[in-house]
Coordinates of C-alpha atoms in Angstrom, one line a residue:
M1 CA -28.8 6.0 6.9
T2 CA -32.0 8.2 7.8
V3 CA -33.5 10.5 5.5
A4 CA -32.0 13.4 7.6
A5 CA -28.4 12.2 7.5
R6 CA -28.6 11.9 3.9
E7 CA -30.1 14.9 3.1
W8 CA -27.6 16.6 5.1
W9 CA -24.9 14.7 3.5
E10 CA -26.0 15.5 0.0
K11 CA -26.2 19.2 0.7
G12 CA -22.6 19.2 2.7
Q13 CA -20.4 16.8 1.2
G14 CA -18.6 19.5 -0.3
Q15 CA -17.9 21.4 2.7
V16 CA -15.0 20.3 3.4
G17 CA -13.1 21.3 0.0
L18 CA -15.2 24.6 0.1
R19 CA -13.6 25.3 3.6
A20 CA -10.2 24.8 2.2
A21 CA -10.9 27.1 -0.7
G22 CA -12.3 29.7 1.6
S23 CA -8.9 30.1 3.2
Q24 CA -7.7 31.6 0.1
E25 CA -10.2 33.2 -1.7
G26 CA -12.0 34.7 1.4
C27 CA -15.7 34.2 2.5
A28 CA -17.3 32.0 -0.1
E29 CA -20.7 30.5 0.1
D30 CA -20.4 26.7 1.8
G31 CA -22.2 23.8 1.1
M32 CA -25.1 24.5 3.4
G33 CA -25.9 27.6 1.7
Q34 CA -24.8 29.8 4.4
R35 CA -21.9 32.7 4.3
G36 CA -19.5 33.9 6.7
G37 CA -18.3 31.3 9.8
C38 CA -15.2 29.6 9.1
L39 CA -14.8 30.1 5.7
G40 CA -14.5 34.0 6.1
H41 CA -12.0 33.8 8.9
R42 CA -8.7 33.9 7.4
E43 CA -7.2 33.7 10.9
R44 CA -8.6 30.4 11.6
Y45 CA -7.0 28.8 8.4
S46 CA -3.9 30.6 9.2
A47 CA -2.3 28.0 11.7
C48 CA -0.2 25.3 10.2
R49 CA -1.8 22.3 8.3
S50 CA -1.1 18.5 9.2
R51 CA -1.7 15.2 7.7
L52 CA -5.0 15.2 9.5
E53 CA -6.3 17.7 7.4
S54 CA -4.6 16.2 4.2
P55 CA -7.7 15.6 1.8
S56 CA -5.8 12.4 0.8
I57 CA -6.3 11.2 4.2
G58 CA -9.5 13.1 6.0
E59 CA -11.5 13.0 2.8
A60 CA -10.7 9.4 2.5
W61 CA -11.9 8.7 6.2
L62 CA -15.1 10.6 5.7
G63 CA -15.9 9.1 2.5
A64 CA -15.3 5.3 3.8
F65 CA -18.5 5.4 5.9
A66 CA -20.3 8.8 4.5
Q67 CA -22.7 6.7 2.3
S68 CA -23.7 4.3 5.5
P69 CA -22.6 5.9 8.7
E70 CA -24.6 3.7 10.7
V71 CA -22.4 0.9 10.1
L72 CA -20.2 2.4 12.4
Y73 CA -22.2 1.1 15.4
T74 CA -24.5 -1.9 13.4
Y75 CA -21.0 -3.6 12.3
H76 CA -20.4 -5.1 15.5
D77 CA -24.1 -6.7 15.6
D78 CA -24.0 -7.9 12.1
T79 CA -20.6 -9.4 12.6
I80 CA -22.3 -11.6 15.4
L81 CA -24.8 -12.6 13.4
Q82 CA -22.7 -13.6 10.3
Y83 CA -20.3 -15.4 13.1
R84 CA -23.6 -17.3 14.8
H85 CA -24.9 -18.3 11.1
D86 CA -21.4 -19.7 10.6
L87 CA -21.4 -21.7 13.9
S88 CA -25.2 -23.0 12.5
I89 CA -23.6 -24.6 9.4
G90 CA -21.4 -27.0 11.5
E91 CA -24.0 -27.2 14.7
F92 CA -27.6 -27.0 13.3
G93 CA -27.3 -28.3 9.7
V94 CA -27.9 -25.4 7.9
P95 CA -27.5 -25.6 4.1
Q96 CA -23.8 -24.4 3.2
T97 CA -24.9 -23.1 -0.1
M98 CA -27.4 -20.8 -1.5
E99 CA -28.8 -22.9 -4.0
E100 CA -29.8 -25.5 -1.1
A101 CA -31.1 -22.8 1.3
R102 CA -33.7 -21.5 -1.7
N103 CA -34.9 -24.8 -2.5
K104 CA -35.5 -25.5 1.2
G105 CA -37.3 -22.2 1.8
Q106 CA -34.6 -21.0 4.1
V107 CA -33.3 -17.4 4.8
E108 CA -29.9 -16.3 2.8
P109 CA -27.2 -15.9 5.2
P110 CA -26.9 -12.3 6.7
W111 CA -23.8 -11.1 4.6
V112 CA -26.2 -11.2 1.2
V113 CA -29.1 -9.6 2.9
D114 CA -27.6 -6.3 1.9
E115 CA -27.9 -7.2 -2.0
R116 CA -31.8 -7.1 -1.3
G117 CA -32.3 -3.8 0.7
G118 CA -35.5 -2.3 2.0
E119 CA -38.1 -4.3 3.8
A120 CA -37.1 -7.6 2.1
G121 CA -33.7 -7.0 3.7
K122 CA -35.2 -6.2 7.1
K123 CA -37.3 -9.1 7.4
A124 CA -34.5 -11.3 6.1
V125 CA -32.3 -10.2 9.1
V126 CA -35.2 -11.1 11.5
A127 CA -35.7 -14.5 10.0
V128 CA -32.0 -15.2 10.4
V129 CA -32.3 -14.1 14.3
Q130 CA -35.3 -16.5 14.6
T131 CA -34.1 -19.4 12.7
L132 CA -31.1 -19.5 14.8
Q133 CA -33.1 -18.8 18.0
H134 CA -30.7 -16.0 19.2
R135 CA -31.3 -12.5 20.6
L136 CA -28.4 -10.1 20.8
H137 CA -30.2 -8.0 24.0
D138 CA -33.3 -8.0 25.6
A139 CA -35.6 -5.3 23.7
S140 CA -36.0 -3.1 27.3
T141 CA -32.2 -2.2 27.5
P142 CA -30.8 0.8 25.9
E143 CA -28.1 -1.1 24.0
Q144 CA -30.7 -3.2 21.9
R145 CA -29.9 -3.1 18.1
S146 CA -32.8 -0.5 16.3
Q147 CA -35.2 -2.6 14.3
D148 CA -35.5 -0.1 11.7
S149 CA -31.4 0.0 11.3
G150 CA -31.7 -1.4 7.8
P151 CA -30.1 -4.6 6.4
V152 CA -26.8 -6.1 7.2
V153 CA -23.9 -3.7 6.4
C154 CA -20.6 -4.5 7.1
G155 CA -17.7 -3.1 4.6
R156 CA -14.3 -3.7 4.6
S157 CA -13.5 -0.2 5.6
V158 CA -15.1 -0.9 9.0
C159 CA -14.7 -4.3 9.8
T160 CA -11.3 -6.1 10.5
P161 CA -10.3 -8.8 7.9
R162 CA -11.4 -12.3 9.3
P163 CA -8.8 -13.9 11.8
R164 CA -6.8 -17.1 10.6
S165 CA -8.9 -19.0 13.3
G166 CA -11.5 -18.1 15.9
P167 CA -14.2 -15.5 16.1
R168 CA -13.6 -11.9 14.8
P169 CA -12.8 -9.2 17.5
P170 CA -16.7 -8.0 18.0
V171 CA -17.7 -11.5 18.6
A172 CA -14.8 -11.9 21.1
S173 CA -15.5 -8.7 23.0
D174 CA -19.1 -9.5 22.9
I175 CA -18.6 -12.7 24.6
I176 CA -16.0 -11.4 27.0
G177 CA -17.6 -8.3 28.1
M178 CA -16.4 -7.3 31.4
G179 CA -16.0 -10.7 32.7
T180 CA -12.5 -9.8 33.7
W181 CA -13.2 -6.5 35.9
K182 CA -13.8 -6.8 39.4
L183 CA -16.8 -4.4 39.1
G184 CA -18.2 -6.3 36.1
G185 CA -21.0 -8.1 38.1
V186 CA -21.6 -4.4 40.0
T187 CA -21.6 -1.9 37.5
D188 CA -25.0 -0.6 35.5
R189 CA -25.6 -2.6 32.5
V190 CA -25.6 0.4 30.2
I191 CA -21.6 1.3 31.4
A192 CA -21.1 -2.6 31.3
F193 CA -22.4 -2.9 27.3
M194 CA -20.4 0.5 26.3
V195 CA -17.0 -0.6 28.1
A196 CA -17.3 -3.8 26.7
R197 CA -17.8 -2.1 23.1
V198 CA -14.8 0.2 23.8
E199 CA -12.1 -2.2 25.0
G200 CA -13.0 -4.7 22.3
C201 CA -12.6 -2.0 19.8
W202 CA -9.2 -1.3 21.1
R203 CA -8.2 -4.5 20.7
E204 CA -9.6 -4.8 17.3
S205 CA -8.2 -1.7 15.9
C206 CA -4.7 -1.7 17.6
E207 CA -4.4 -5.2 16.7
N208 CA -0.7 -4.9 16.2
D209 CA 0.5 -2.7 18.7
L210 CA -2.1 -2.5 21.5
T211 CA 0.2 -2.5 24.9
L212 CA -0.6 -2.5 28.4
Y213 CA 0.4 1.0 30.2
P214 CA 3.6 0.6 31.9
A215 CA 2.8 -0.6 35.4
E216 CA 5.3 1.7 37.4
H217 CA 2.9 4.6 36.5
W218 CA -0.5 3.3 37.7
K219 CA -0.5 -0.4 39.0
Q220 CA 2.3 -0.3 41.4
Q221 CA 0.6 2.9 42.9
G222 CA -2.6 0.8 43.3
W223 CA -4.5 2.8 41.0
D224 CA -5.8 -0.1 39.1
F225 CA -8.3 -1.1 41.5
A226 CA -9.2 1.5 44.4
D227 CA -11.5 0.5 47.4
S228 CA -12.5 3.4 49.6
M229 CA -12.6 0.6 52.4
D230 CA -8.9 -0.3 52.0
P231 CA -7.1 2.9 50.6
E232 CA -3.8 1.7 51.7
R233 CA -4.3 -1.6 49.8
Q234 CA -3.5 -3.8 52.9
W235 CA -5.9 -6.2 51.3
D236 CA -3.7 -6.4 48.0
G237 CA -6.7 -5.3 45.9
F238 CA -9.0 -7.8 47.3
A239 CA -11.0 -5.7 49.6
N240 CA -13.8 -5.5 47.2
V241 CA -13.9 -9.5 48.5
D242 CA -13.0 -9.6 52.1
I243 CA -14.4 -6.5 53.4
P244 CA -18.3 -6.3 53.5
D245 CA -20.1 -3.1 52.6
P246 CA -20.9 -0.6 55.7
V247 CA -24.2 0.0 56.8
K248 CA -25.7 3.1 56.1
G249 CA -24.6 5.7 58.8
D250 CA -21.5 3.6 59.9
P251 CA -18.0 4.8 59.4
G252 CA -16.9 4.3 55.5
Y253 CA -20.1 4.7 53.9
P254 CA -20.8 5.2 51.2
R255 CA -18.3 2.9 49.5
L256 CA -16.6 3.7 46.4
Q257 CA -14.8 1.4 44.2
L258 CA -12.9 2.6 41.2
E259 CA -11.3 0.2 38.5
N260 CA -9.1 1.3 35.5
R261 CA -7.6 -0.3 32.7
I262 CA -5.0 1.8 30.7
Y263 CA -3.4 0.9 27.6
C264 CA -1.3 2.6 24.6
S265 CA -0.4 2.4 20.9
R266 CA 1.5 3.5 18.3
V267 CA -0.9 6.6 17.8
F268 CA -2.5 6.9 21.7
R269 CA -0.1 7.5 24.6
K270 CA -3.0 6.5 27.0
L271 CA -6.2 5.0 26.3
H272 CA -7.9 5.3 29.5
V273 CA -11.4 3.8 30.7
E274 CA -12.7 4.3 34.4
V275 CA -15.5 2.7 36.1
G276 CA -16.7 3.8 39.4
A277 CA -19.5 2.2 41.7
R278 CA -20.5 3.8 45.2
Q279 CA -22.7 1.9 47.4
D280 CA -25.9 4.6 47.1
G281 CA -26.1 4.1 43.8
L282 CA -23.7 6.8 42.1
H283 CA -22.1 4.7 38.9
V284 CA -19.8 6.6 36.5
M285 CA -17.8 5.6 33.7
H286 CA -15.1 7.5 32.4
I287 CA -13.2 7.3 28.9
I288 CA -10.5 9.1 27.3
L289 CA -8.3 8.7 24.4
Y290 CA -5.0 10.5 24.6
P291 CA -3.6 10.8 21.4
R292 CA 0.4 11.1 21.7
Y293 CA 1.8 14.6 21.6
E294 CA 3.3 14.4 18.0
F295 CA -0.2 13.7 16.6
D296 CA -2.8 16.0 15.2
L297 CA -5.7 14.2 16.6
P298 CA -8.6 15.4 18.8
I299 CA -8.7 13.9 22.3
L300 CA -11.9 12.1 22.6
A301 CA -13.3 11.8 25.8
F302 CA -17.0 10.5 27.1
D303 CA -18.5 10.1 30.4
L304 CA -21.5 8.6 31.7
V305 CA -23.0 9.4 35.4
L306 CA -25.9 7.3 36.8
V307 CA -27.8 7.6 40.0
N308 CA -30.1 4.5 41.0
G309 CA -30.5 3.3 37.1
V310 CA -30.8 6.8 35.8
V311 CA -28.7 8.5 33.6
T312 CA -28.0 11.9 34.9
L313 CA -25.0 13.1 32.8
A314 CA -24.4 11.6 28.9
I315 CA -21.4 13.6 27.5
I316 CA -18.8 13.3 24.6
D317 CA -16.8 15.0 22.7
A318 CA -14.1 14.9 20.2
V319 CA -11.9 17.9 22.3
P320 CA -10.0 20.2 19.6
V321 CA -6.4 20.4 19.6
R322 CA -6.5 23.9 18.0
A323 CA -6.1 27.4 19.8
D324 CA -9.5 28.3 18.3
L325 CA -11.3 25.2 19.1
A326 CA -11.7 24.5 15.6
L327 CA -12.0 21.0 14.5
P328 CA -10.6 20.0 11.1
G329 CA -13.3 20.2 8.3
H330 CA -13.6 16.6 7.8
Y331 CA -13.9 15.8 11.3
S332 CA -16.4 18.3 11.8
A333 CA -18.6 16.9 8.9
A334 CA -18.4 13.6 10.5
M335 CA -19.5 14.7 13.9
Q336 CA -22.4 16.5 12.4
M337 CA -23.3 13.5 10.3
L338 CA -23.3 10.9 12.7
Q339 CA -25.2 13.0 15.0
A340 CA -28.0 13.3 12.2
T341 CA -28.0 9.6 11.8
F342 CA -28.1 8.3 15.6
L343 CA -29.5 11.4 17.8
D344 CA -33.0 13.0 17.4
P345 CA -33.9 16.2 18.8
P346 CA -33.8 16.0 22.6
D347 CA -36.8 15.6 24.5
S348 CA -35.3 17.9 27.3
P349 CA -32.8 20.9 27.1
G350 CA -29.1 19.6 27.8
R351 CA -27.3 20.0 30.4
T352 CA -25.4 23.2 31.2
I353 CA -21.5 23.1 30.3
P354 CA -19.6 24.3 33.0
Q355 CA -17.2 27.1 32.4
W356 CA -14.1 24.6 32.8
G357 CA -15.7 22.6 29.9
A358 CA -16.4 25.7 27.7
N359 CA -12.9 25.9 27.7
I360 CA -12.2 23.2 25.9
F361 CA -15.0 21.8 23.8
S362 CA -15.9 22.0 20.6
E363 CA -18.9 23.4 19.1
H364 CA -20.1 19.6 18.2
C365 CA -20.2 18.6 22.2
V366 CA -23.1 16.6 23.2
C367 CA -24.2 17.0 26.7
L368 CA -27.4 15.5 28.0
R369 CA -29.7 14.1 30.5
P370 CA -31.4 11.4 28.8
S371 CA -34.9 12.0 28.9
G372 CA -36.1 8.1 28.2
P373 CA -34.3 4.9 26.9
A374 CA -35.0 6.0 23.2
E375 CA -33.0 9.1 23.8
L376 CA -30.3 7.1 25.9
T377 CA -30.0 4.4 22.9
G378 CA -29.0 7.0 20.5
F379 CA -26.6 8.6 22.9
V380 CA -24.9 5.1 23.0
K381 CA -25.2 4.5 19.3
Y382 CA -23.6 7.9 18.5
A383 CA -20.7 7.7 21.1
L384 CA -19.7 4.1 19.9
A385 CA -20.1 5.2 16.3
L386 CA -17.9 8.5 16.6
H387 CA -15.5 6.4 18.9
K388 CA -15.0 3.6 15.7
A389 CA -14.5 6.4 13.3
H390 CA -11.9 8.1 15.3
M391 CA -10.1 4.7 15.6
L392 CA -10.2 4.4 12.1
L393 CA -8.8 8.0 11.6
A394 CA -6.1 7.4 14.1
D395 CA -5.1 4.0 12.3
R396 CA -4.2 6.1 9.0
L397 CA -2.5 9.1 10.9
Q398 CA 1.4 9.5 10.8
P399 CA 3.1 11.9 13.5
I400 CA 3.6 15.9 12.7
R401 CA 6.4 16.6 10.4
V402 CA 8.7 19.1 12.7
T403 CA 11.3 19.5 9.9
D404 CA 10.3 22.9 9.1
A405 CA 9.1 26.1 11.1
Q406 CA 5.0 25.3 9.9
G407 CA 5.6 21.5 11.4
Q408 CA 7.4 23.0 14.8
A409 CA 4.7 25.3 15.1
R410 CA 1.7 23.0 14.7
A411 CA 3.4 20.5 17.4
A412 CA 4.1 23.2 19.7
E413 CA 0.2 24.3 19.3
V414 CA -1.2 20.5 19.9
L415 CA 1.0 20.2 23.2
D416 CA -0.5 23.6 24.4
C417 CA -4.0 22.1 23.7
H418 CA -3.2 18.7 25.6
K419 CA -2.0 21.1 28.2
R420 CA -5.1 23.3 28.5
F421 CA -7.5 20.1 28.5
T422 CA -5.7 18.4 31.3
E423 CA -5.6 21.8 33.7
N424 CA -9.3 22.5 32.8
N425 CA -10.4 19.2 33.6
L426 CA -8.4 19.3 37.0
S427 CA -10.5 22.1 37.9
N428 CA -13.7 20.2 37.7
L429 CA -14.5 20.2 41.5
K430 CA -17.8 17.9 41.5
T431 CA -15.1 15.0 40.3
R432 CA -12.6 16.1 43.1
R433 CA -15.1 16.3 45.8
V434 CA -16.5 12.5 45.2
L435 CA -12.6 11.3 45.5
D436 CA -11.8 13.6 48.7
V437 CA -14.7 12.5 50.4
A438 CA -13.6 8.7 49.5
F439 CA -9.9 8.8 49.8
G440 CA -8.6 11.9 50.8
T441 CA -7.2 15.0 49.4
A442 CA -3.9 14.0 48.8
W443 CA -4.8 10.6 47.1
S444 CA -7.7 12.3 44.9
D445 CA -4.9 15.0 43.9
A446 CA -2.4 12.9 43.0
Y447 CA -5.1 10.1 41.2
M448 CA -6.4 12.9 39.0
R449 CA -2.9 14.1 38.3
S450 CA -1.5 10.9 37.4
V451 CA -4.2 8.6 36.1
M452 CA -7.2 10.7 34.8
F453 CA -5.4 14.0 33.1
D454 CA -1.5 13.6 33.4
F455 CA 0.7 16.3 31.3
K456 CA 4.2 14.9 31.0
P457 CA 5.4 15.6 27.5
E458 CA 8.9 14.4 28.9
Y459 CA 7.8 10.7 28.7
Q460 CA 5.7 8.8 26.4
P461 CA 5.2 5.1 27.2
A462 CA 6.5 2.5 24.6
F463 CA 4.5 0.1 22.9
N464 CA 5.2 -3.6 21.4
D465 CA 4.7 -3.5 17.6
T466 CA 3.9 -6.9 16.2
S467 CA 2.6 -6.1 12.6
I468 CA 5.5 -7.6 11.4
L469 CA 4.0 -11.2 12.4
Q470 CA 1.3 -10.5 9.8
L471 CA 3.6 -11.0 7.2
F472 CA 4.0 -14.7 7.8
D473 CA 0.4 -15.4 7.8
Y474 CA -0.2 -13.0 4.6
F475 CA 2.5 -14.9 2.7
E476 CA 1.1 -18.3 4.0
D477 CA -2.4 -17.4 2.8
N478 CA -1.1 -15.7 -0.2
P479 CA 1.9 -18.2 -1.8
A480 CA 1.6 -16.4 -5.3
V481 CA 2.9 -13.0 -3.7
L482 CA 6.4 -14.6 -3.2
T483 CA 6.2 -15.9 -6.7
E484 CA 5.3 -12.6 -8.2
Q485 CA 8.1 -11.2 -6.0
E486 CA 10.7 -13.6 -7.3
E487 CA 9.6 -12.8 -10.9
L488 CA 10.0 -9.1 -10.1
R489 CA 13.3 -9.4 -9.1
D490 CA 14.5 -11.1 -12.0
L491 CA 12.8 -9.0 -14.2
R492 CA 14.8 -5.7 -12.3
S493 CA 18.1 -7.8 -12.6
D494 CA 17.6 -8.5 -16.3
L495 CA 17.0 -4.7 -16.7
R496 CA 20.0 -3.7 -14.6
V497 CA 22.1 -6.0 -16.8
E498 CA 20.4 -4.5 -20.2
E499 CA 21.4 -1.0 -19.0
A500 CA 24.8 -2.0 -17.9
S501 CA 25.5 -3.6 -21.2
E502 CA 24.5 -0.1 -23.1
V503 CA 26.6 1.7 -20.9
V504 CA 29.7 -0.8 -21.6
E505 CA 29.1 -0.6 -25.4
R506 CA 29.3 3.0 -25.4
A507 CA 32.7 2.8 -23.7
Y508 CA 33.8 -0.1 -26.3
S509 CA 32.5 1.9 -29.4
R510 CA 35.2 4.5 -28.7
D511 CA 33.4 7.3 -30.1
T512 CA 32.2 11.0 -29.1
M513 CA 29.1 9.2 -27.6
K514 CA 31.0 8.3 -24.8
R515 CA 32.3 12.1 -23.9
G516 CA 29.2 12.3 -21.2
L517 CA 30.1 8.8 -19.7
S518 CA 31.7 9.6 -16.3
S519 CA 33.9 6.6 -14.4
K520 CA 31.4 6.2 -11.6
K521 CA 28.7 5.5 -14.0
L522 CA 30.8 2.8 -16.2
E523 CA 32.0 1.4 -12.8
K524 CA 28.6 0.8 -11.6
A525 CA 27.7 -0.7 -15.2
M526 CA 30.3 -3.2 -14.8
L527 CA 29.5 -4.2 -11.2
D528 CA 25.9 -4.8 -12.5
L529 CA 27.2 -7.1 -14.9
Y530 CA 29.4 -8.9 -12.9
T531 CA 26.2 -9.5 -10.3
G532 CA 23.5 -10.3 -13.0
D533 CA 25.3 -11.6 -16.0
E534 CA 26.8 -15.0 -15.7
A535 CA 28.6 -15.3 -18.9
F536 CA 30.5 -11.6 -17.8
R537 CA 31.3 -12.8 -14.2
D538 CA 33.2 -16.2 -15.4
S539 CA 35.0 -14.1 -18.3
V540 CA 36.0 -11.4 -15.3
R541 CA 37.1 -14.3 -12.8
A542 CA 39.3 -16.1 -15.6
L543 CA 41.1 -12.7 -16.2
L544 CA 41.0 -11.4 -12.8
P545 CA 42.0 -14.0 -9.9
G546 CA 40.4 -13.0 -6.9
A547 CA 37.5 -11.1 -8.3
D548 CA 35.2 -12.5 -5.7
E549 CA 37.2 -11.3 -2.8
L550 CA 37.6 -8.0 -4.5
Q551 CA 33.8 -7.6 -4.5
Y552 CA 33.6 -8.2 -1.0
T553 CA 35.8 -5.8 0.2
G554 CA 34.3 -3.3 -2.3
Q555 CA 37.3 -2.9 -4.6
L556 CA 36.2 -5.0 -7.8
G557 CA 34.8 -1.8 -9.2
G558 CA 38.0 -0.1 -9.5
A559 CA 39.6 -3.1 -10.8
L560 CA 36.9 -3.4 -13.6
L561 CA 37.3 -0.1 -14.5
G562 CA 41.4 -0.4 -14.3
M563 CA 41.1 -2.9 -17.0
M564 CA 38.9 -0.9 -19.0
E565 CA 41.3 2.2 -18.9
E566 CA 44.1 -0.6 -19.8
L567 CA 42.3 -1.5 -22.9
G568 CA 41.5 2.1 -23.9
M569 CA 37.6 1.6 -23.4
G570 CA 37.7 4.0 -20.2
P571 CA 36.0 7.5 -20.1
E572 CA 39.4 9.1 -20.3
A573 CA 39.7 7.4 -24.2
A574 CA 37.1 9.9 -25.2
N575 CA 39.6 12.8 -24.8
P576 CA 41.0 13.7 -28.0
N577 CA 44.4 13.9 -26.2
A578 CA 43.9 10.4 -24.8
H579 CA 47.3 8.3 -25.5
R580 CA 46.6 5.1 -24.8
A581 CA 46.4 2.5 -27.3
V582 CA 43.9 0.3 -27.9
S583 CA 45.1 -3.2 -27.6

């Protein structure tokens, strides 16, 4: 964590709680020493609060990475270093124990480095990389891991548990990259790096519910891969292989190719990543994470635009789903903290946000034209870190409760904000012009309304939930859990028998203590005894043939209560006017 980020966090860590208090106590001074703002605006906090703003969720999420926000980016590379070290144990004969490593003067494994910290930790990480003769990326690329990122940190709140077999998800996504994309070998390496990380993070974070978006809503229309040289899909999506690029000045130049991947999950109705490459050097990346309409979660969106290898636009924002464009306190704090960690003050003025963007973006929107590799690297790290944090928060959320007027009002506000987001994006004339020239007006309008910025509250895609399969792995890895559950079940059974015996004892005592004893309670006690006490069950079977069949049909309780009444031990026997004799 940089000094600036740590100072900011130490001063502002109470901001979320103070904001909540400000909605009741007026305009109080916040954790940054300022007055007014969102603390003093009661109307901003008059909107209904959903689970997203619950301190038990938002503050726990923020606290998971507040002390080391850089881990939201570095965890990926750290996991790869660990995996490579694991491989080296079997392939290169690296000692398997710490004692052997120290005796031979070799470096400690990277997951131990964080205990050492400081310069020693940095040198240890470098030594590990040199020992294994691996480098993550060339030093000149913007996706290079910064050498001053500090010791390895890989917290459980960020990294997923190690799978039962095979590498962790970050390793898999690094190996796959954009290997299965048609434009994987065409698009700029910065876009390729970000797309691989984002798509890999989706597979990692939505391990149990990531589902391909229904094909009838995009693939069957040919929107998975669009080529301006074959707009009618006569080549079945293989025009990129069979049709050569046109020469400058010929019809069809510059050729534009678009490739899309669309997924959905429990929380997200659409996870969309689009990559575009135009023959004249224009490359674009467009990513939007649309939450389902019933979730109170910002719409995360970020774009990259490159011309001849130079990034001319880099923009990312968590678009608010509130009428006043306010973000929840904890989300706003997270964005400020991550910006302080990864982004230095820009060397050049930021890009001007058009009016359609000003209508939807938050106050923390980052929109710039990087002045060089360092500024671009900071943006890439910030974007991926915010994306990872966003996915961690989404995993904690439940749908808005619409059982009361407040929940219904909040759900309606979220829906209106989704509509606002799509309508304003549809007015982006620059995007529309590029598509119009390549594919025609009708095609581009349908594409933008159906793929890029759709708003259809009446339809939400289904998703596959495979989380139940984890139980098999969990119980296989933790057999003691089953034993503990059996013990717990036996204890509960014994407790029910003990409580039931006390109830029957009250009925048998025939004193005033059983005046408050109802027939329903006694009947339940008798059934609990029949189920849990073997001696009692045998006695009932001897006195009442067919007891098991009566239990199956739900009539055993009444039969047992009748027997108690005949013996003068039922609840009615506590009545002073009872005439039944006790045999």
